[in-house]
Amino acid sequence: MALLRKINQVLLFLLIVTLCGILYKKVHKGTVLKNEAEDDSETPEELEGEIPVVICAAAGRMGAAMAAINSIYSNTDANILFYVVGLRNTLSRIRKWIEHSKLREINFKVVEFNPMVLKGKIRADSSRPELLQPLNFVRFYLPLLIHQHEKVIYLDDDVIVQGDIQELYDTTLALGHAAAFSDDCDLPSSLDTNRLVGLQNTYMGYLDYRKKTIKDLGISPSTCSFNPGVIVANMTEWKHQRITKQLEKWMQKNVEENLYSSSLGGGVATSPMLIVFHGKYSTINPLWHIRHLGWNPDTRYSEHFLQEAKLLHWNGRHKPWDFPSVHNDLWESWFVPDPAGIFQLSHHSS
């Protein structure tokens, strides 16, 4: 009997260990962001001069992220660490594109974003379904991705960098500010804004002021909005102010009350950021976010102005790898061909 009792105790112990192992795997499988390489062994000395740049690589437009990365890497001597974020089914393709192209020399980590974190937080909107893609919300979860760095740059994939990214990284954030953005009221005079039909540059364009919840915020509808396609963020302040939790709260409120819509302005990712960061953000040099290049294929900047620009952003429907679009010659000069031959450029003239 004593032997049988001993065997039962051993079996019970093994069962408990097995259950703990299964539970551990399930918890970690639900992690929002996961480094494929899981290599966080850098020393403080290595981190000190490193500039982390987060950029998403979506399946249907992966060539955009690669062009952006190429432009950043080619225009700086700084030590850049690229965090290239994708969904699970795209991770191997991201890695192969980088390792089998001219980008093989870059310092990078491929990171998985788990879309389950967004469950119940996104309201379906059919007007611009591309804005509801999970990777559009990666910018909300930066601290879960960046563990070692105090400061980080986030960029949309439809950008090209013409300046030294070190300058953008050196953007000063005021005390208590978790991020810096570009104000939408700083549009250059060289742009023909009459052609930018539907362009929004105030809170009225993103929030539904007929709703009591929005009125109760006490934010004037004529307040200048900002564009979160380029972000310089302070991770310590972001975590201290629980920015991610605040953003999630407003996402859930929108699901319940329909407080904003991608049909109004720049999409469902911009609106909660406008609320959470209202009056609490620093500004980026306007030349580091020349945008709306994808808004109207008939609207162009002057060539001289484009040469002075540090960063170009084709936000809007008309992307430079597709047709119709404008200033695509500037984008194509940084394009890195897909080794797998999947991503192809549309034939068009610039």
Phi, psi and omega in degrees: 000321180297320179294318180297319178297321179296318180296317179298322179294319179296316180297319179297318179298316179296323179296316180297317179299317180297315179297320178296321179295317179296316179298318180300315181296320181295318181297315183284335177293334181273006179302137182296311183231134184223127176289127179296321182277335181052043181247094180246035188266017182290147180277161178303326180296320180291324183287331188301319182260015185263137177250110179278129179236121180261129177213139182266146179237094181278151187305311186279352183219035182299330179299333178295312180299320182293322177294317179298314179299316180300317181294322179294309184297324185281345186248020180211155171256002181290160179273101184262136170246112180273125170261104182262113190257134178211174174277163188306319185285359181246354189299316182293324179292321176301311182297317181295320180300317180290313187285341181247031179216185180295350180276002187299341182274351184288157174266117187212160171230133174268128187236135179268132173256128180267108184293349180297338179295340182268358183303126179080004184247357182239127178271127181299135179216120188272351185292319176220078185300336181296336180283350180264002180298139185308320184294343178295344184253005179303324182300339178287338191244029184304318182295337178282348179258317183262106183260327188263336189265144178280327186231145183213150174252132172247134178229139169295159184283339184268045178237159170229133180258125180252347179255183177278118184301339177302324179297316179294318180299328181280004176307131181278127174258127181296156179304128179087358178265131181271346184201162173235139180225176174261127177292141180281355178266007182257028180301134181294146181293342181286350181269134177280089184290344178296336180274349182272063182297131178087357180293134181250137175224016176226167181299331180303329182284349185241333184245146180270099184285002173280342183274136182301320181301322179286316178302321183293346177292335180073022179265127179297133179296342180270004178298138180296132176274177175224164182251120183271022177283342174228120184228134166249117190239145175259111186292327179295313179293321181302313181288320180299320181272001179052049183300316181301316179297322179295318179297318179296323179300316182285334173295316181292323177297323179293322176300320183281324190240355182054063186276338179206168184208147179292345178285342181279308185223233188272006174118170186287347177276333182284316188304309180296330178290324177299321180290309186293323184263007182304122178070009185225046176216155176267170184247149179264144174310125184307328180292345178269012172200073175274111191238188181071018178291343180256014186278315182216122182293354179258001182252127184230149170272162175289149181298322179298317181295320180296326178291329180282336184296141179270329180215132179249136184231118179269054176289147188117184186279338190261091185276149187290346177268001183236182180230138357275156176199171181236156178056029182289343177296325178294322180287316184296336180293343179251001183295136177249113183304144180285117179302332180274350178074016183277311182278120181236145175280144172284147179280121180202164176258156183272000000 
